[in-house]
Amino acid sequence: MDLYKDRNASDTIIKKIFESSKDLGEIKLCHVCGTHEHVITHYGIRAMLPENVQVVSGPGCPVCVTTQGEIEAAVKVAEKGAIVTTYGDMIRVPSKRSLSDAKASGLDIRLVYSINDSINLAISNPDKKIVHFAIGFETTCPTTAVAVLNSPDNFYVLSAHRVVPPAMDLLLSSGKINLSGFIDPGHVSTIIGTKPYESISIKFHVPQVICGFEPNDILMGIYLLIKQIKEKRAEVENEYVRGVRTEGNIKAQKLMEKVFEPCDIRWRGFPVIPGSGLSLKSEFSSKDAYKEFNIEIEDIPEEKGCSCPEILRAEKIPSECPLFGNICTPQSPKGPCMVSREGACYISFKYEKSFR
Amino acid sequence: MCLAVPGKVIEIKDSVGIVDFNGVKREVRLDLVDVKVGDYVIVHTGFAIEKMDEKEALESLEIWKELLKVQEDF
Ligand code: SF4
């Protein structure tokens, strides 16, 4: 039997959540992972919680936090004759010039499942330059590092990688939302371990629990957070022991450190977050598409009307966007949160719209 | 993007393995992990990012059981 999905276990944890939260005030928990949003919404977890316990979604969707300036950089690389590859939903994100429009206009932009597919493309097209538009958090960064170290000369990386803890720090520093705790992302933590979150708990006195991806992982995480709040503790706990070691994946961390260095980067919905981006170290500049194609990231203002910036800052939920479900739908998305399968708007539309 | 799924390593050739995801077999790069045939791994965008640690998982089950105090149901 699968304990992580078992209904009896869910009921027991829910009971414990009710018991331990009843004398506490409003509790607002934030997760920073698209897959967590999916699990929470798919299983209707919010409806199982006491009224004073709220779970909101933060900047956890890598597709959603990538800026128009970075998308524009990828289009420019394609205009300069390269074959640009990227992951799934990135292509459809509306932008000054979206990748799908650029593709329709004849530029060579391709979807890949893995960066390994781009390397293979480079091997089979030795007379072409192949540029991988590399988005994603710590879960994905090490795979790009492997590619930088093991690819032919005609393979380049346009790095739009970001790391999560600085964005969590900024969410709390902004003081706009009053968060009681973080549900930390499981597979980001698989790579980085528990340590990078510790300074956040110390600085802001917020509890954090790293959670897995089954419904009972999330419920257990919520229970452990409430228990910490009740006991006035602010620690980093690990619920997802089967997938996250305390020290993380050291091999992956070493590869990341070898290839990347931190840089300051803007996130959609956020100002420039110091140290939250990853750029290629100068010794790998021959692999760096920004250098090879002499391109800089433009500062393009965000579209008016779409509430993705507020949603990514955990200030709004999808149904509070006036365009949600009428003007903006998965068929005709107006913002990245409705495009990405990890976007809060897409997930909410898919699982909750029909109940309204 | 951060979606990752567990599977069982059934074959290894250099840094590439064949991983069985509930009957569906796919090539997976193993550069980020030290694994042997029979190990379970978590796979993200074509790379194994960690070994699923069964022992740790069992220990975590103990934690669960203790926390829930509903051993008789399991
Ligand atoms: S519903 Fe559409 S327009 Fe509104 S915030 Fe979501 S993606 Fe943006």
CSV table of C-alpha atoms and ligand atoms in Angstrom, one decimal:
chain,number,residue,atom,x,y,z
A,1,MET,CA,0.0,0.0,0.0
A,2,ASP,CA,1.2,3.5,-0.8
A,3,LEU,CA,1.3,5.3,2.5
A,4,TYR,CA,1.9,8.6,0.7
A,5,LYS,CA,-1.5,8.4,-1.0
A,6,ASP,CA,-3.4,6.4,1.5
A,7,ARG,CA,-6.8,8.0,2.5
A,8,ASN,CA,-6.7,6.8,6.1
A,9,ALA,CA,-3.3,8.3,6.6
A,10,SER,CA,-4.6,11.6,5.0
A,11,ASP,CA,-7.5,11.7,7.4
A,12,THR,CA,-5.2,11.2,10.4
A,13,ILE,CA,-2.8,14.0,9.3
A,14,ILE,CA,-5.8,16.3,8.6
A,15,LYS,CA,-7.1,15.6,12.0
A,16,LYS,CA,-3.7,16.5,13.5
A,17,ILE,CA,-3.6,19.7,11.4
A,18,PHE,CA,-7.0,20.7,12.8
A,19,GLU,CA,-6.1,20.0,16.3
A,20,SER,CA,-2.8,21.8,16.3
A,21,SER,CA,-3.9,24.9,14.4
A,22,LYS,CA,-7.1,25.6,16.2
A,23,ASP,CA,-5.8,28.1,18.7
A,24,LEU,CA,-3.5,29.8,16.2
A,25,GLY,CA,-4.4,32.9,14.2
A,26,GLU,CA,-4.2,33.2,10.4
A,27,ILE,CA,-1.6,30.9,9.0
A,28,LYS,CA,-0.4,31.6,5.5
A,29,LEU,CA,2.0,29.0,4.0
A,30,CYS,CA,3.8,29.5,0.7
A,31,HIS,CA,5.2,26.9,-1.7
A,32,VAL,CA,7.7,27.7,-4.5
A,33,CYS,CA,7.2,24.8,-6.8
A,34,GLY,CA,5.0,24.2,-9.8
A,35,THR,CA,4.7,20.5,-9.1
A,36,HIS,CA,3.6,21.2,-5.6
A,37,GLU,CA,0.9,23.6,-6.9
A,38,HIS,CA,-0.2,20.8,-9.2
A,39,VAL,CA,-0.5,18.2,-6.4
A,40,ILE,CA,-2.2,20.7,-4.0
A,41,THR,CA,-4.8,21.7,-6.6
A,42,HIS,CA,-5.3,18.3,-8.2
A,43,TYR,CA,-6.1,16.6,-4.8
A,44,GLY,CA,-8.1,19.6,-3.6
A,45,ILE,CA,-5.8,19.9,-0.5
A,46,ARG,CA,-6.8,23.6,0.2
A,47,ALA,CA,-10.4,22.5,0.8
A,48,MET,CA,-9.3,19.9,3.4
A,49,LEU,CA,-7.6,22.5,5.6
A,50,PRO,CA,-9.0,24.5,8.5
A,51,GLU,CA,-10.3,28.0,7.6
A,52,ASN,CA,-7.3,29.8,9.2
A,53,VAL,CA,-4.8,27.8,7.2
A,54,GLN,CA,-4.1,29.1,3.7
A,55,VAL,CA,-1.6,27.8,1.1
A,56,VAL,CA,-0.5,30.2,-1.6
A,57,SER,CA,1.7,29.7,-4.6
A,58,GLY,CA,4.9,31.7,-5.0
A,59,PRO,CA,7.6,32.1,-7.8
A,60,GLY,CA,7.9,28.3,-8.3
A,61,CYS,CA,7.3,28.0,-12.1
A,62,PRO,CA,10.6,28.4,-14.0
A,63,VAL,CA,8.7,29.1,-17.3
A,64,CYS,CA,6.6,31.8,-15.6
A,65,VAL,CA,9.5,33.7,-13.9
A,66,THR,CA,11.6,33.9,-17.1
A,67,THR,CA,11.4,37.5,-18.4
A,68,GLN,CA,10.4,38.8,-21.9
A,69,GLY,CA,14.0,40.1,-22.1
A,70,GLU,CA,15.4,36.6,-22.0
A,71,ILE,CA,12.8,35.3,-24.5
A,72,GLU,CA,13.8,38.2,-26.8
A,73,ALA,CA,17.5,37.2,-26.4
A,74,ALA,CA,16.6,33.7,-27.6
A,75,VAL,CA,14.7,35.1,-30.6
A,76,LYS,CA,17.7,37.2,-31.5
A,77,VAL,CA,20.0,34.2,-31.3
A,78,ALA,CA,17.7,32.4,-33.8
A,79,GLU,CA,17.7,35.4,-36.0
A,80,LYS,CA,21.5,35.2,-36.1
A,81,GLY,CA,21.1,31.8,-37.7
A,82,ALA,CA,21.3,29.4,-34.8
A,83,ILE,CA,19.0,26.5,-34.1
A,84,VAL,CA,17.5,27.3,-30.7
A,85,THR,CA,16.2,24.5,-28.5
A,86,THR,CA,14.2,24.8,-25.3
A,87,TYR,CA,11.9,23.0,-22.9
A,88,GLY,CA,8.1,22.5,-23.4
A,89,ASP,CA,6.0,25.4,-22.5
A,90,MET,CA,8.6,28.1,-23.0
A,91,ILE,CA,7.7,28.4,-26.7
A,92,ARG,CA,4.1,29.5,-26.1
A,93,VAL,CA,4.8,32.2,-23.5
A,94,PRO,CA,3.3,35.5,-24.9
A,95,SER,CA,6.1,38.1,-25.2
A,96,LYS,CA,7.2,41.1,-27.3
A,97,ARG,CA,8.1,38.4,-29.8
A,98,SER,CA,7.2,34.9,-28.6
A,99,LEU,CA,9.2,31.9,-29.5
A,100,SER,CA,6.2,30.4,-31.3
A,101,ASP,CA,5.7,33.5,-33.4
A,102,ALA,CA,9.4,33.5,-34.2
A,103,LYS,CA,9.1,29.9,-35.2
A,104,ALA,CA,6.1,30.6,-37.3
A,105,SER,CA,8.1,33.3,-39.1
A,106,GLY,CA,10.6,30.7,-40.2
A,107,LEU,CA,13.2,30.7,-37.5
A,108,ASP,CA,14.5,27.4,-36.4
A,109,ILE,CA,13.3,26.9,-32.8
A,110,ARG,CA,12.8,23.4,-31.5
A,111,LEU,CA,11.3,21.8,-28.4
A,112,VAL,CA,13.4,19.3,-26.6
A,113,TYR,CA,12.6,17.0,-23.6
A,114,SER,CA,16.2,16.9,-22.4
A,115,ILE,CA,19.3,19.1,-23.0
A,116,ASN,CA,20.8,15.8,-24.2
A,117,ASP,CA,18.6,16.0,-27.2
A,118,SER,CA,20.2,19.4,-28.1
A,119,ILE,CA,23.6,17.9,-27.8
A,120,ASN,CA,22.6,15.1,-30.2
A,121,LEU,CA,21.3,17.8,-32.6
A,122,ALA,CA,24.7,19.5,-32.4
A,123,ILE,CA,26.4,16.2,-33.2
A,124,SER,CA,24.2,15.5,-36.2
A,125,ASN,CA,24.4,19.1,-37.5
A,126,PRO,CA,28.2,20.0,-37.3
A,127,ASP,CA,27.8,22.9,-39.7
A,128,LYS,CA,25.1,24.6,-37.6
A,129,LYS,CA,25.3,26.4,-34.2
A,130,ILE,CA,22.9,24.9,-31.7
A,131,VAL,CA,21.9,27.1,-28.8
A,132,HIS,CA,20.0,25.7,-25.8
A,133,PHE,CA,17.8,28.3,-24.1
A,134,ALA,CA,18.4,26.8,-20.6
A,135,ILE,CA,15.6,27.7,-18.1
A,136,GLY,CA,15.0,26.1,-14.8
A,137,PHE,CA,16.0,26.0,-11.1
A,138,GLU,CA,18.6,24.0,-9.3
A,139,THR,CA,16.9,20.7,-10.4
A,140,THR,CA,17.8,21.5,-14.0
A,141,CYS,CA,21.1,23.5,-13.7
A,142,PRO,CA,23.3,20.5,-13.1
A,143,THR,CA,22.1,18.9,-16.4
A,144,THR,CA,23.1,22.1,-18.2
A,145,ALA,CA,26.5,21.9,-16.4
A,146,VAL,CA,27.0,18.4,-17.7
A,147,ALA,CA,26.1,19.6,-21.2
A,148,VAL,CA,28.6,22.5,-21.1
A,149,LEU,CA,31.4,20.0,-20.1
A,150,ASN,CA,30.4,17.3,-22.6
A,151,SER,CA,29.3,18.7,-25.9
A,152,PRO,CA,30.7,19.5,-29.3
A,153,ASP,CA,32.1,23.0,-30.2
A,154,ASN,CA,28.9,24.0,-32.1
A,155,PHE,CA,26.8,23.7,-28.9
A,156,TYR,CA,26.1,26.8,-26.8
A,157,VAL,CA,24.0,27.7,-23.7
A,158,LEU,CA,21.8,30.7,-23.3
A,159,SER,CA,21.5,30.6,-19.5
A,160,ALA,CA,18.3,31.7,-17.9
A,161,HIS,CA,18.9,29.5,-14.9
A,162,ARG,CA,17.8,30.7,-11.5
A,163,VAL,CA,18.2,29.6,-7.9
A,164,VAL,CA,15.3,29.6,-5.5
A,165,PRO,CA,16.4,30.6,-2.0
A,166,PRO,CA,17.3,34.3,-2.9
A,167,ALA,CA,13.7,34.7,-4.3
A,168,MET,CA,12.3,33.3,-1.0
A,169,ASP,CA,14.4,35.8,0.9
A,170,LEU,CA,13.1,38.6,-1.3
A,171,LEU,CA,9.5,37.6,-0.8
A,172,LEU,CA,9.9,38.0,2.9
A,173,SER,CA,12.1,41.1,2.7
A,174,SER,CA,9.5,42.9,0.7
A,175,GLY,CA,7.2,42.8,3.7
A,176,LYS,CA,4.1,42.8,1.4
A,177,ILE,CA,2.9,39.4,2.4
A,178,ASN,CA,2.8,38.0,5.8
A,179,LEU,CA,4.0,34.4,5.5
A,180,SER,CA,4.0,32.0,8.3
A,181,GLY,CA,6.1,29.3,6.7
A,182,PHE,CA,7.5,27.8,3.5
A,183,ILE,CA,6.8,24.5,1.9
A,184,ASP,CA,10.3,24.0,0.3
A,185,PRO,CA,10.6,22.5,-3.2
A,186,GLY,CA,11.4,18.8,-3.2
A,187,HIS,CA,13.5,18.3,-6.2
A,188,VAL,CA,15.4,21.6,-6.0
A,189,SER,CA,16.3,20.4,-2.5
A,190,THR,CA,17.4,17.0,-3.9
A,191,ILE,CA,20.2,19.0,-5.5
A,192,ILE,CA,21.0,21.7,-2.8
A,193,GLY,CA,20.0,19.9,0.4
A,194,THR,CA,18.7,21.7,3.5
A,195,LYS,CA,21.5,24.2,4.2
A,196,PRO,CA,20.8,26.9,1.7
A,197,TYR,CA,17.4,27.6,3.3
A,198,GLU,CA,18.7,27.9,6.9
A,199,SER,CA,19.6,31.6,6.7
A,200,ILE,CA,16.0,32.4,5.7
A,201,SER,CA,14.6,30.7,8.8
A,202,ILE,CA,17.1,32.5,11.0
A,203,LYS,CA,16.7,35.9,9.4
A,204,PHE,CA,12.9,36.0,9.3
A,205,HIS,CA,12.0,33.4,12.0
A,206,VAL,CA,9.9,31.3,9.5
A,207,PRO,CA,9.7,27.6,9.6
A,208,GLN,CA,10.3,25.6,6.5
A,209,VAL,CA,9.6,22.0,5.5
A,210,ILE,CA,10.9,20.3,2.4
A,211,CYS,CA,8.1,18.3,0.9
A,212,GLY,CA,7.7,15.4,-1.5
A,213,PHE,CA,5.1,15.2,-4.2
A,214,GLU,CA,2.3,12.9,-3.1
A,215,PRO,CA,-0.8,14.3,-1.3
A,216,ASN,CA,0.3,13.0,2.1
A,217,ASP,CA,3.7,14.5,1.7
A,218,ILE,CA,2.1,17.9,1.4
A,219,LEU,CA,-0.3,17.3,4.2
A,220,MET,CA,2.5,16.0,6.4
A,221,GLY,CA,4.6,19.1,5.5
A,222,ILE,CA,1.7,21.4,6.4
A,223,TYR,CA,1.3,19.6,9.7
A,224,LEU,CA,5.0,19.8,10.5
A,225,LEU,CA,4.9,23.6,9.7
A,226,ILE,CA,2.0,24.2,12.0
A,227,LYS,CA,3.7,22.2,14.7
A,228,GLN,CA,6.7,24.4,14.4
A,229,ILE,CA,4.6,27.5,14.5
A,230,LYS,CA,2.8,26.3,17.6
A,231,GLU,CA,6.1,25.5,19.3
A,232,LYS,CA,7.5,28.8,18.1
A,233,ARG,CA,10.3,27.1,16.2
A,234,ALA,CA,11.8,28.2,12.9
A,235,GLU,CA,13.8,25.4,11.5
A,236,VAL,CA,14.3,23.7,8.1
A,237,GLU,CA,12.8,20.2,8.3
A,238,ASN,CA,12.9,17.5,5.7
A,239,GLU,CA,9.7,15.5,5.1
A,240,TYR,CA,11.0,14.2,1.7
A,241,VAL,CA,13.7,12.0,3.2
A,242,ARG,CA,13.4,9.4,0.4
A,243,GLY,CA,14.5,12.0,-2.2
A,244,VAL,CA,16.5,14.6,-0.3
A,245,ARG,CA,19.7,14.1,1.6
A,246,THR,CA,20.7,16.7,4.2
A,247,GLU,CA,23.8,17.6,2.2
A,248,GLY,CA,22.0,17.3,-1.2
A,249,ASN,CA,23.6,15.9,-4.3
A,250,ILE,CA,27.2,16.9,-3.9
A,251,LYS,CA,28.3,15.6,-7.3
A,252,ALA,CA,25.6,17.8,-8.9
A,253,GLN,CA,26.6,20.8,-6.7
A,254,LYS,CA,30.3,20.4,-7.7
A,255,LEU,CA,29.4,20.4,-11.4
A,256,MET,CA,27.2,23.5,-11.0
A,257,GLU,CA,30.0,25.3,-9.1
A,258,LYS,CA,32.5,24.3,-11.8
A,259,VAL,CA,30.5,25.7,-14.7
A,260,PHE,CA,28.3,28.6,-13.2
A,261,GLU,CA,28.8,31.6,-11.1
A,262,PRO,CA,26.0,33.6,-9.4
A,263,CYS,CA,24.7,36.7,-11.2
A,264,ASP,CA,22.0,39.3,-10.5
A,265,ILE,CA,18.9,38.8,-12.5
A,266,ARG,CA,15.3,40.1,-12.8
A,267,TRP,CA,12.5,37.7,-12.4
A,268,ARG,CA,9.0,38.2,-13.8
A,269,GLY,CA,7.1,40.0,-11.1
A,270,PHE,CA,10.2,40.8,-9.2
A,271,PRO,CA,13.0,43.4,-9.3
A,272,VAL,CA,16.6,42.3,-9.9
A,273,ILE,CA,17.3,39.7,-7.2
A,274,PRO,CA,21.0,39.7,-6.3
A,275,GLY,CA,22.8,36.4,-6.7
A,276,SER,CA,19.7,34.6,-8.0
A,277,GLY,CA,20.9,33.9,-11.6
A,278,LEU,CA,23.5,31.6,-12.9
A,279,SER,CA,25.8,32.6,-15.7
A,280,LEU,CA,28.6,30.6,-17.3
A,281,LYS,CA,32.1,31.2,-15.8
A,282,SER,CA,34.5,33.1,-18.1
A,283,GLU,CA,36.5,29.9,-18.7
A,284,PHE,CA,33.4,28.5,-20.5
A,285,SER,CA,32.8,31.7,-22.5
A,286,SER,CA,33.2,29.7,-25.7
A,287,LYS,CA,30.0,27.9,-24.7
A,288,ASP,CA,28.2,31.1,-23.7
A,289,ALA,CA,25.6,32.2,-26.3
A,290,TYR,CA,25.4,35.7,-24.9
A,291,LYS,CA,29.1,36.1,-25.7
A,292,GLU,CA,29.1,34.1,-29.0
A,293,PHE,CA,26.2,36.1,-30.4
A,294,ASN,CA,27.0,39.4,-28.6
A,295,ILE,CA,23.6,39.7,-27.0
A,296,GLU,CA,22.4,41.3,-23.8
A,297,ILE,CA,19.1,40.9,-21.9
A,298,GLU,CA,16.9,43.9,-22.6
A,299,ASP,CA,14.7,45.3,-19.9
A,300,ILE,CA,11.2,44.9,-21.4
A,301,PRO,CA,8.3,46.2,-19.2
A,302,GLU,CA,5.7,43.6,-18.3
A,303,GLU,CA,2.3,43.6,-20.1
A,304,LYS,CA,-0.6,45.4,-18.4
A,305,GLY,CA,-3.7,43.5,-17.5
A,306,CYS,CA,-2.2,40.1,-16.7
A,307,SER,CA,-1.8,39.5,-13.0
A,308,CYS,CA,1.1,37.0,-13.3
A,309,PRO,CA,3.5,39.3,-11.5
A,310,GLU,CA,1.2,39.5,-8.4
A,311,ILE,CA,0.5,35.8,-8.6
A,312,LEU,CA,4.2,35.0,-8.7
A,313,ARG,CA,4.7,37.2,-5.6
A,314,ALA,CA,2.0,35.3,-3.8
A,315,GLU,CA,-0.1,38.5,-3.5
A,316,LYS,CA,-3.0,37.2,-5.7
A,317,ILE,CA,-4.6,33.9,-6.6
A,318,PRO,CA,-5.6,33.1,-10.3
A,319,SER,CA,-9.3,33.7,-9.8
A,320,GLU,CA,-8.5,37.3,-8.7
A,321,CYS,CA,-7.3,38.1,-12.2
A,322,PRO,CA,-10.1,39.8,-14.2
A,323,LEU,CA,-9.0,37.9,-17.3
A,324,PHE,CA,-9.0,34.5,-15.7
A,325,GLY,CA,-11.1,31.9,-17.5
A,326,ASN,CA,-12.9,34.3,-19.9
A,327,ILE,CA,-10.3,36.3,-21.9
A,328,CYS,CA,-7.4,34.2,-20.7
A,329,THR,CA,-7.7,30.4,-21.1
A,330,PRO,CA,-5.2,27.6,-21.9
A,331,GLN,CA,-6.3,27.8,-25.5
A,332,SER,CA,-5.7,31.6,-25.6
A,333,PRO,CA,-3.2,32.3,-22.8
A,334,LYS,CA,-2.4,36.0,-22.0
A,335,GLY,CA,0.4,35.3,-19.5
A,336,PRO,CA,2.9,32.6,-18.7
A,337,CYS,CA,1.0,31.3,-15.7
A,338,MET,CA,-1.8,30.1,-18.1
A,339,VAL,CA,0.7,28.7,-20.6
A,340,SER,CA,2.9,26.5,-18.3
A,341,ARG,CA,1.6,23.2,-17.1
A,342,GLU,CA,3.2,24.3,-13.8
A,343,GLY,CA,1.6,27.8,-13.9
A,344,ALA,CA,-0.9,28.6,-11.1
A,345,CYS,CA,-3.5,29.8,-13.7
A,346,TYR,CA,-3.3,26.8,-15.9
A,347,ILE,CA,-3.6,24.4,-13.0
A,348,SER,CA,-6.4,26.3,-11.4
A,349,PHE,CA,-8.3,26.4,-14.8
A,350,LYS,CA,-7.8,22.7,-15.4
A,351,TYR,CA,-8.9,21.5,-11.9
A,352,GLU,CA,-11.0,24.1,-10.3
A,353,LYS,CA,-12.8,26.1,-13.1
A,354,SER,CA,-15.4,23.4,-13.6
A,355,PHE,CA,-16.4,23.6,-9.9
A,356,ARG,CA,-17.2,27.3,-9.9
B,1,MET,CA,9.8,21.8,-15.3
B,2,CYS,CA,10.8,20.5,-11.8
B,3,LEU,CA,8.7,17.4,-12.4
B,4,ALA,CA,10.8,14.4,-11.7
B,5,VAL,CA,9.7,10.7,-11.7
B,6,PRO,CA,11.2,7.6,-10.1
B,7,GLY,CA,12.3,4.6,-12.1
B,8,LYS,CA,14.5,1.5,-11.8
B,9,VAL,CA,17.9,1.3,-13.4
B,10,ILE,CA,18.0,-1.9,-15.5
B,11,GLU,CA,21.0,-1.4,-17.6
B,12,ILE,CA,24.1,0.8,-17.6
B,13,LYS,CA,26.5,1.7,-20.4
B,14,ASP,CA,29.1,4.4,-19.5
B,15,SER,CA,27.1,7.4,-18.4
B,16,VAL,CA,23.8,6.3,-19.9
B,17,GLY,CA,21.4,3.9,-18.3
B,18,ILE,CA,18.1,2.3,-19.3
B,19,VAL,CA,15.5,3.1,-16.7
B,20,ASP,CA,12.2,1.3,-16.3
B,21,PHE,CA,9.3,3.6,-15.4
B,22,ASN,CA,6.5,1.1,-14.6
B,23,GLY,CA,7.1,-0.8,-17.8
B,24,VAL,CA,8.1,2.1,-20.0
B,25,LYS,CA,11.9,2.0,-20.7
B,26,ARG,CA,13.9,5.1,-21.5
B,27,GLU,CA,17.5,6.2,-21.8
B,28,VAL,CA,18.6,8.3,-18.9
B,29,ARG,CA,21.9,10.0,-18.3
B,30,LEU,CA,23.7,9.0,-15.1
B,31,ASP,CA,26.3,11.8,-14.9
B,32,LEU,CA,24.9,13.2,-11.7
B,33,VAL,CA,24.6,10.0,-9.6
B,34,ASP,CA,26.6,6.9,-8.6
B,35,VAL,CA,24.2,4.0,-9.2
B,36,LYS,CA,24.2,0.3,-10.0
B,37,VAL,CA,21.7,-1.8,-11.8
B,38,GLY,CA,18.6,-2.4,-9.6
B,39,ASP,CA,18.8,1.0,-7.9
B,40,TYR,CA,15.8,3.4,-8.0
B,41,VAL,CA,16.5,6.9,-9.3
B,42,ILE,CA,14.6,10.2,-9.6
B,43,VAL,CA,14.7,11.3,-13.2
B,44,HIS,CA,14.3,14.9,-14.4
B,45,THR,CA,14.6,16.1,-18.0
B,46,GLY,CA,16.5,12.9,-19.0
B,47,PHE,CA,19.0,12.9,-16.1
B,48,ALA,CA,18.9,10.9,-12.9
B,49,ILE,CA,19.2,13.5,-10.2
B,50,GLU,CA,19.4,11.3,-7.2
B,51,LYS,CA,19.1,7.7,-6.0
B,52,MET,CA,15.8,7.0,-4.2
B,53,ASP,CA,17.0,5.9,-0.9
B,54,GLU,CA,15.0,2.9,0.3
B,55,LYS,CA,16.6,2.7,3.7
B,56,GLU,CA,16.0,6.4,4.4
B,57,ALA,CA,12.5,6.0,3.0
B,58,LEU,CA,11.8,3.2,5.4
B,59,GLU,CA,13.2,5.2,8.3
B,60,SER,CA,11.0,8.1,7.2
B,61,LEU,CA,8.1,5.6,7.3
B,62,GLU,CA,9.0,5.0,10.9
B,63,ILE,CA,8.8,8.7,11.5
B,64,TRP,CA,5.4,8.7,9.8
B,65,LYS,CA,4.1,5.8,11.8
B,66,GLU,CA,5.3,7.3,15.0
B,67,LEU,CA,3.8,10.7,14.2
B,68,LEU,CA,0.5,9.2,13.1
B,69,LYS,CA,0.3,6.5,15.8
B,70,VAL,CA,-1.9,4.5,13.5
B,71,GLN,CA,0.5,1.5,13.0
B,72,GLU,CA,-2.4,-0.9,13.1
B,73,ASP,CA,-3.8,0.5,9.9
B,74,PHE,CA,-0.6,-0.1,8.0
C,1,SF4,S1,-5.4,34.4,-15.9
C,1,SF4,FE1,-4.1,34.9,-17.6
C,1,SF4,S2,-3.9,37.1,-17.7
C,1,SF4,FE2,-4.6,36.5,-15.6
C,1,SF4,S3,-2.8,36.3,-14.4
C,1,SF4,FE3,-3.2,34.3,-15.2
C,1,SF4,S4,-2.0,34.2,-17.1
C,1,SF4,FE4,-2.1,36.3,-16.6
